[in-house]
Each structure stands twice: as structure tokens, then as C-alpha cells.
């Protein structure tokens, strides 16, 4: 493939075609017209104001320091061509979350989800759905009755069921795998995240909301694999075990979960490859498949590894990019091994170019990061070269 950088570029997914699909999360921004970008920016400002108004300090974020939304980049972004050519699997970064779609009782906005589906069809790619049930980015109305009070269990259950079936009816033939439940394990005690831990789903529906969501998803998406997705499973052994315990119970009750999604928002030092391997094999031992759903490699250590402190912005030297490339390579070698063992099925990166990564500004509001395979202009980085060699 010829790029504007005037060199023949390899295709990432082709390098792994005998092992697993290679996917990317696509930001809706790359699929928007210029007018839609302006409208979207206006919406983001409203959401930001709302988020700021409702912000409650946590030990991790004691103060509100999140950067204000910026106007969206204009023109066709390099991510567009790369998304079309480098990956054989796509997922929406935000556009298939409940908060982007379910605006009211009978009010669904599928505009951007349809657009991504059309993009995938045009480019002959498979598509994942992220996500059906999550404590974040759910619409506020869904948990409230007409007086603005907590809705009853029956009503919330009906709303969730309707959502799952409406989405399934529209997309079931295009979706190869669905994140049915996202981030349901608590970081505090490694059991189900409850109301005190920000899950209004658990709070109102009780612990069996997970079983129900999977049974409904099985009917709504009969051909898709059904995923339970979470972060830090490869990093925190207690959380890994907590997910294992949950899965054992689900399987004993005949709940149709078949795949564990490891988000893998990891960094240049942590976790060791051996922990990643151990995690994949642990879930494999339950007879489940594993997919990597949201990977990137930040160039900053976690504050837990760093005397509780975040590092300031680093200098992005060629050595740093080489180190990152080596780390991507070692981890992809482990993925190949686990794919050969029949456990690992897909690897999805959480974005395409560094410029668009959510890690710019997270977890440190005014610090940039360079965690992906392409730089801000869409030029392949050392990690891309290493993975496609
Ligand atoms: C979590 C979610 C994703 C996304 C990232 C941050 O991992 O599962 O949908 O919001 O956080 O971008």
C-alpha cells in the first residue's frame, strides 16, 4: 500500500492473519462531516459542564482537573485511511455505548453506529459491539422514574431488555462479538461492583443483572460471541481471581458467556509478559476464549509503581520508541503462542494515532502520551515496524 509518506507500508492485520484478528477502536470523529464535528463539540461542552457539576472527589481524583473539550480537528484525519487498511476488525470507541444511543424510552440514535457498520462493510472488516451494560456512559434517564427518583427494578429491567433486543435486531448480522458487561468487578474487594462503587445496575437490579444480560444477549445476538470485559486483570492478581470466581459461578449456572475481554491499558514496564500469559491461560482453563479488547502501551509507569507519584511529561526519544516497540513485540509473541493454543482470538488496539488517544489527558490531565502504533501524522512508529517485520 502506498502512503503519503511515500513508502510501501505493510498491513498490520496481514502479519497476524494465521493467529488472530487485529482490530482498532475507531473514534466517531473520523467518520463525521465538518458540520457534525461542530455540533459534537457543542454537545461535549454541555456534557463537560454536567460532568463538572456532578463531580464527586475520589482518592484517585481528589480535585476536578479534567481539561475542557477542544474544538475537533478539521479535515480528513490520517486515522481514516489507517483504520480502513491496517485492521480487519473494528469497534466504536464511544458510539456504541448506551449513552450515545439510548436517549429515552423509545428514542434510539443509531446514526454513528450505522456509520461505523457501513465503514466496516465497505472495507470488508468484522465489527465488535462495545458495550451493552456498563456503570459508566449510561444515560441518566434510564435509572430514574418520571419524578426523577430511583426507578423500580421491573422498569429498569424492561428498559435494559428492550435496549439489548433493539440493538440485536439492527446489528446481529454484522457483529462478531459483543461486550455484554463491562467493568463489573470492583477494585476494592474484587467482587461485583455495587451501588456504593458507582454501579446503578447492581444497585437497582441486584447481582443477577449479569446473568440476565447474558441470557438476553444470547437471544438478541445468536451468532456473536458474548464477552465479559474488564481492566487490570493482567495486572492485579486479586482482580484476576475475582473475575475467575465470577466466571465459575456464571458457567455453573449455564450463563452463556464464552469470552473474557482483557482491556490491557498497560504501560511500558508493567505488567511482565509472564503475567499476561498467566491471565490468558487461567481463563482458558475454564474453557473460555480470551480476546484483548482495548490495548495500548503508555510510556508512563503507573503511580503505584512509582512511589504513588505520576511522572511529568517525558521526552519522546528514539530510544523510548525502541523500548516501546520491543515491548509490543514481546507481548504480541505471547499472543501468538496463546492463539496457537486455541485460547486467544482477537487483539484490538484502543485507537490508531497517538494524537487521538484517550491517554492524552488521562490519568494526568495536562500530560500527553504516545501509546499507539502511529504518530500524530499517521506515520508508523518503531512499534509498527517491529510488529510487521
Ligand atoms: C474503558 C472503557 C472504554 C473507554 C476507556 C477509556 O476502558 O471500556 O470504553 O472508555 O475506558 O477511553
Coordinates of N, CA and C and ligand atoms in Angstrom, one line a residue, residues 93-94 97 130 134 137 182-183 229 263 265 294 350 358, ligand 1:
X93 N -15.2 3.5 19.5 CA -14.6 4.0 20.8 C -15.7 4.4 21.7
X94 N -16.7 5.1 21.2 CA -17.8 5.6 22.1 C -19.2 5.5 21.5
X97 N -21.8 2.9 22.8 CA -22.2 2.9 24.3 C -23.6 3.3 24.5
X130 N -19.3 -2.6 21.5 CA -18.8 -2.2 22.9 C -19.7 -1.0 23.3
X134 N -22.8 -1.2 31.3 CA -21.7 -0.6 31.9 C -22.1 0.5 32.9
X137 N -21.1 5.9 31.3 CA -21.6 6.3 30.0 C -22.9 5.6 29.7
X182 N -19.4 -4.7 31.0 CA -18.1 -4.1 31.1 C -17.8 -3.6 32.5
X183 N -16.6 -4.0 33.0 CA -16.1 -3.5 34.2 C -16.9 -3.7 35.4
X229 N -15.9 -8.0 29.9 CA -14.7 -7.2 29.6 C -14.3 -6.5 30.9
X263 N -8.9 -5.7 28.8 CA -8.8 -4.4 28.1 C -7.3 -4.1 27.8
X265 N -5.1 -1.8 29.1 CA -4.5 -0.5 29.1 C -3.2 -0.6 29.9
X294 N -8.8 -3.6 24.4 CA -8.5 -2.1 24.4 C -7.1 -1.8 24.6
X350 N -6.6 0.3 21.3 CA -7.6 1.3 21.6 C -7.2 2.7 21.0
X358 N -7.0 8.5 24.1 CA -7.6 9.0 25.3 C -6.6 9.2 26.4
Ligands
LIG1 C1 -12.6 1.9 29.5 C2 -13.9 1.6 28.6 C3 -13.6 2.2 27.2 C4 -13.1 3.6 27.2 C5 -11.8 3.6 28.0 C6 -11.2 5.0 28.0 O1 -11.6 1.1 29.3 O2 -14.2 0.3 28.5 O3 -14.9 2.2 26.6 O4 -14.0 4.5 27.7 O5 -12.1 3.2 29.3 O6 -11.2 5.5 26.8

